[in-house]
CSV table of C-alpha atoms in Angstrom, one decimal:
chain,number,residue,atom,x,y,z
A,12,GLN,CA,91.6,93.3,104.8
A,13,SER,CA,94.0,96.3,104.4
A,14,VAL,CA,97.2,96.7,106.3
A,15,LEU,CA,96.3,100.3,106.7
A,16,THR,CA,93.0,100.4,108.7
A,17,GLN,CA,90.5,103.2,107.9
A,18,PRO,CA,86.8,103.3,109.2
A,19,PRO,CA,84.5,102.2,106.3
A,20,SER,CA,82.3,105.4,107.0
A,21,ALA,CA,82.1,108.8,108.6
A,22,SER,CA,79.5,111.5,108.2
A,23,GLY,CA,78.8,115.2,109.4
A,24,THR,CA,76.5,118.1,108.8
A,25,PRO,CA,77.6,121.2,106.7
A,26,GLY,CA,79.9,123.4,108.6
A,27,GLN,CA,81.1,120.5,111.1
A,28,ARG,CA,84.8,119.2,111.4
A,29,VAL,CA,85.2,115.5,110.6
A,30,ILE,CA,88.3,113.5,111.2
A,31,ILE,CA,89.1,110.3,109.3
A,32,SER,CA,91.8,107.9,111.0
A,33,CYS,CA,94.3,105.7,109.3
A,34,SER,CA,96.1,103.2,111.5
A,35,GLY,CA,99.2,101.2,110.4
A,36,SER,CA,102.4,100.1,111.7
A,37,ARG,CA,106.2,101.1,112.3
A,38,SER,CA,107.2,99.6,108.9
A,39,ASN,CA,104.7,101.9,107.0
A,40,ILE,CA,103.1,105.0,108.7
A,41,GLU,CA,105.7,105.5,111.3
A,42,ILE,CA,108.7,105.7,109.1
A,43,ASN,CA,107.3,106.8,105.7
A,44,TYR,CA,105.3,109.6,104.4
A,45,VAL,CA,101.4,109.2,104.6
A,46,HIS,CA,99.4,110.7,101.6
A,47,TRP,CA,95.6,111.2,101.4
A,48,TYR,CA,93.4,111.0,98.4
A,49,GLN,CA,89.8,112.1,97.5
A,50,GLN,CA,87.8,110.1,95.1
A,51,LEU,CA,84.5,111.3,93.8
A,52,PRO,CA,82.2,108.7,92.1
A,53,GLY,CA,83.3,107.7,88.6
A,54,THR,CA,86.4,109.8,88.8
A,55,ALA,CA,90.1,109.3,89.4
A,56,PRO,CA,91.5,109.9,92.8
A,57,LYS,CA,92.7,113.4,93.6
A,58,LEU,CA,95.7,114.1,95.9
A,59,LEU,CA,94.6,116.1,98.9
A,60,ILE,CA,97.7,115.8,101.3
A,61,TYR,CA,101.1,114.4,100.5
A,62,ARG,CA,104.2,114.0,102.9
A,63,ASN,CA,102.0,113.7,105.9
A,64,ASN,CA,100.5,117.2,106.1
A,65,GLN,CA,101.5,119.2,102.8
A,66,ARG,CA,98.5,120.7,100.8
A,67,PRO,CA,98.9,120.7,97.0
A,68,SER,CA,98.2,124.0,95.5
A,69,GLY,CA,94.5,124.5,94.9
A,70,VAL,CA,93.5,122.1,97.8
A,71,PRO,CA,91.4,124.2,100.2
A,72,ASP,CA,92.9,124.7,103.7
A,73,ARG,CA,89.9,123.2,105.1
A,74,PHE,CA,91.8,119.9,104.6
A,75,SER,CA,94.5,119.3,106.9
A,76,ALA,CA,96.4,116.1,108.2
A,77,SER,CA,98.7,114.8,110.8
A,78,LYS,CA,100.6,111.9,112.0
A,79,SER,CA,101.7,110.5,115.2
A,80,GLY,CA,103.4,107.2,115.6
A,81,THR,CA,101.7,104.5,113.7
A,82,SER,CA,98.6,106.5,113.0
A,83,ALA,CA,97.6,109.3,110.8
A,84,SER,CA,94.5,111.3,110.4
A,85,LEU,CA,92.8,113.7,107.9
A,86,ALA,CA,90.7,116.4,109.3
A,87,ILE,CA,88.1,118.2,107.0
A,88,SER,CA,86.5,121.4,108.7
A,89,GLY,CA,83.7,123.7,107.5
A,90,LEU,CA,82.2,120.6,106.0
A,91,ARG,CA,80.5,121.1,102.5
A,92,SER,CA,78.2,118.8,100.4
A,93,GLU,CA,80.8,118.7,97.8
A,94,ASP,CA,83.1,116.9,100.3
A,95,GLU,CA,80.9,113.8,100.0
A,96,ALA,CA,83.6,111.3,98.5
A,97,ASP,CA,85.5,108.4,99.2
A,98,TYR,CA,88.8,109.2,101.2
A,99,TYR,CA,92.1,106.9,101.2
A,100,CYS,CA,95.4,107.0,103.2
A,101,ALA,CA,98.4,105.7,101.4
A,102,ALA,CA,101.8,104.7,102.6
A,103,TRP,CA,105.0,102.8,101.5
A,104,ASP,CA,105.9,99.6,103.6
A,105,ASP,CA,109.6,99.2,104.1
A,106,SER,CA,109.3,95.6,105.5
A,107,LEU,CA,107.1,94.3,102.4
A,108,SER,CA,108.5,96.8,99.8
A,109,VAL,CA,105.0,97.5,98.6
A,110,GLY,CA,102.6,100.6,98.5
A,111,LEU,CA,99.6,100.4,100.6
A,112,PHE,CA,96.2,102.1,100.6
A,113,GLY,CA,93.7,102.0,103.3
A,114,GLY,CA,90.5,100.4,102.6
A,115,GLY,CA,88.9,103.8,102.2
A,116,THR,CA,86.3,105.8,104.0
A,117,LYS,CA,83.1,106.9,102.6
A,118,LEU,CA,82.1,110.4,103.8
A,119,THR,CA,78.6,111.5,103.9
A,120,VAL,CA,77.4,115.0,104.3
A,121,LEU,CA,74.0,114.9,106.0
B,27,GLN,CA,99.3,120.8,80.7
B,28,VAL,CA,100.5,117.8,82.8
B,29,GLN,CA,98.7,114.7,81.8
B,30,LEU,CA,98.7,110.9,82.0
B,31,VAL,CA,96.5,108.8,79.5
B,32,GLU,CA,96.1,105.3,79.9
B,33,SER,CA,95.1,102.9,77.0
B,34,GLY,CA,95.1,99.2,76.3
B,35,GLY,CA,92.4,98.0,78.5
B,36,GLY,CA,89.4,95.5,77.2
B,37,VAL,CA,87.7,92.4,77.6
B,38,VAL,CA,90.1,89.3,77.8
B,39,GLN,CA,89.7,85.7,78.6
B,40,PRO,CA,91.0,84.0,81.8
B,41,GLY,CA,94.7,83.0,81.3
B,42,ARG,CA,95.4,85.5,78.4
B,43,SER,CA,97.6,88.6,78.4
B,44,LEU,CA,97.2,92.2,78.0
B,45,ARG,CA,99.5,95.3,77.8
B,46,LEU,CA,98.4,98.7,79.2
B,47,SER,CA,100.1,101.9,78.4
B,48,CYS,CA,100.3,105.2,80.1
B,49,ALA,CA,101.4,108.2,78.0
B,50,ALA,CA,102.8,111.2,79.9
B,51,SER,CA,102.9,114.8,78.7
B,52,GLY,CA,103.5,118.2,80.1
B,53,PHE,CA,106.4,117.2,82.6
B,54,THR,CA,109.7,115.4,82.4
B,55,PHE,CA,108.7,112.0,82.6
B,56,SER,CA,112.2,110.5,83.4
B,57,ASP,CA,112.4,112.5,86.7
B,58,TYR,CA,109.5,110.6,88.3
B,59,GLY,CA,108.9,107.3,89.6
B,60,MET,CA,105.5,105.9,88.4
B,61,HIS,CA,102.8,103.7,89.9
B,62,TRP,CA,100.1,101.4,88.6
B,63,VAL,CA,97.0,101.4,90.9
B,64,ARG,CA,93.7,99.4,90.2
B,65,GLN,CA,90.3,99.5,91.5
B,66,ALA,CA,88.0,96.5,91.3
B,67,PRO,CA,84.2,97.4,90.7
B,68,GLY,CA,82.7,98.7,93.9
B,69,LYS,CA,86.0,98.2,95.8
B,70,GLY,CA,89.0,100.3,97.2
B,71,LEU,CA,92.1,101.3,95.6
B,72,GLU,CA,94.9,98.7,95.3
B,73,TRP,CA,98.4,99.5,94.7
B,74,VAL,CA,99.9,97.2,91.8
B,75,ALA,CA,103.4,98.2,91.0
B,76,LEU,CA,106.0,100.8,91.1
B,77,ILE,CA,108.9,101.7,88.8
B,78,SER,CA,111.8,104.0,89.7
B,79,TYR,CA,112.5,107.1,87.4
B,80,HIS,CA,115.3,105.2,85.6
B,81,GLY,CA,113.5,102.0,85.3
B,82,SER,CA,116.0,99.9,87.3
B,83,SER,CA,113.9,99.2,90.4
B,84,LYS,CA,110.5,97.6,90.3
B,85,TYR,CA,108.1,96.7,93.0
B,86,TYR,CA,104.9,94.7,92.9
B,87,ALA,CA,101.9,93.7,95.1
B,88,ASP,CA,101.8,90.0,96.0
B,89,SER,CA,98.8,89.6,94.1
B,90,VAL,CA,100.3,90.3,90.8
B,91,LYS,CA,103.9,89.3,91.3
B,92,GLY,CA,105.2,86.9,88.8
B,93,ARG,CA,102.3,87.7,86.3
B,94,PHE,CA,102.5,91.5,85.8
B,95,THR,CA,105.7,93.3,84.6
B,96,ILE,CA,106.0,97.1,84.9
B,97,SER,CA,108.4,99.0,82.4
B,98,ARG,CA,108.8,102.3,80.9
B,99,ASP,CA,110.3,103.9,77.9
B,100,ASN,CA,111.6,107.4,78.7
B,101,SER,CA,112.3,108.2,75.1
B,102,LYS,CA,108.7,107.7,74.5
B,103,ASN,CA,107.5,109.3,77.7
B,104,THR,CA,105.4,106.0,78.4
B,105,LEU,CA,104.7,103.6,81.1
B,106,TYR,CA,103.6,100.0,80.4
B,107,LEU,CA,102.0,97.1,82.6
B,108,GLN,CA,102.3,93.7,80.7
B,109,MET,CA,99.7,91.5,82.4
B,110,ASN,CA,100.0,87.7,81.9
B,111,SER,CA,97.9,84.8,83.0
B,112,LEU,CA,95.0,87.1,83.8
B,113,ARG,CA,92.3,86.0,86.4
B,114,ALA,CA,88.8,87.2,87.0
B,115,GLU,CA,90.0,89.0,90.2
B,116,ASP,CA,92.3,91.1,88.1
B,117,THR,CA,89.0,93.0,86.6
B,118,ALA,CA,89.3,96.5,87.5
B,119,VAL,CA,89.9,100.1,86.4
B,120,TYR,CA,93.8,100.5,86.2
B,121,TYR,CA,95.3,103.8,86.7
B,122,CYS,CA,98.7,105.1,86.1
B,123,ALA,CA,99.8,107.8,88.7
B,124,ARG,CA,103.0,109.8,89.1
B,125,GLU,CA,105.3,109.4,92.3
B,126,VAL,CA,103.1,110.8,95.2
B,127,GLY,CA,99.9,110.6,93.3
B,128,ASP,CA,99.8,114.2,92.4
B,129,VAL,CA,99.0,113.2,88.7
B,130,TRP,CA,96.4,110.5,87.6
B,131,GLY,CA,95.3,109.2,84.4
B,132,GLN,CA,91.6,108.7,83.7
B,133,GLY,CA,91.9,105.0,84.0
B,134,THR,CA,91.4,102.0,81.6
B,135,THR,CA,89.1,99.1,82.4
B,136,VAL,CA,90.3,95.6,82.1
B,137,THR,CA,87.5,92.8,82.3
B,138,VAL,CA,88.7,89.2,82.5
B,139,SER,CA,85.9,87.1,81.8
B,140,SER,CA,85.3,83.9,79.6
C-alpha cells in the first residue's frame, strides 16, 4: 500500500475532462513539490507536471495539476485516445527521507 | 541530446550481487541529483535511491537499505547501483532518472531467480 494514494483506475470518453487525485500527508505533499508522470505500456515514465503545476516544454496544455493541503490532482481535458496510460504522482517525504510514488492510476479512454 | 542509458541488468541467483550503471550524456551530470526507480512486473513505480549532485548525500527506500548502494562518478558521467544480497522481490526493470524525473533511461531488467 502506497503512502501516496491514487485511485487504481479512471475513465472517460474522448473530449471529456478527467481528474486523477493523489492523497498524502503533511510530510510529503503538503510541504514538498508534487510531480506527475505518464507511462505508456512498455515504455519509461515521462514527466507531465513538475513542481506542483509546471508543464515541461512539449506537454500539451490539456494537462494541468494543482495542490491543496495534503492532496494533489492531475486534470486532463479534451481527452484523447493516446492519453490512455498509467499516471503516477510523486513527492519527497521529509519525515521518512524517501521518495514516494502513488500506486498509479490506469486511465482508460472509452 | 540529453540521454541516460542503463546497463548491467541480467539474471542472478538469490543472494548474489549485481551492479547497474547509468551513463549520462548531453547535460552537465555533476549539476543534478540522480535517482534509481524500479518497476516489478505488472506493478507500479517504486523509488529506490537518490544521490545528491556531489555524491555526499544518499537516501534509500527501506526495502533496499543495507543491501543496495548508490554512487556516482562525475568524471565519468555515470551513476551506479550496487545491489547485494538480492532477493526474488528485487526482480524489476530498473530506471535511472534525473532530479525531478525530466529525463529517464530506457531501463534495464534484473531477474532474481534460482
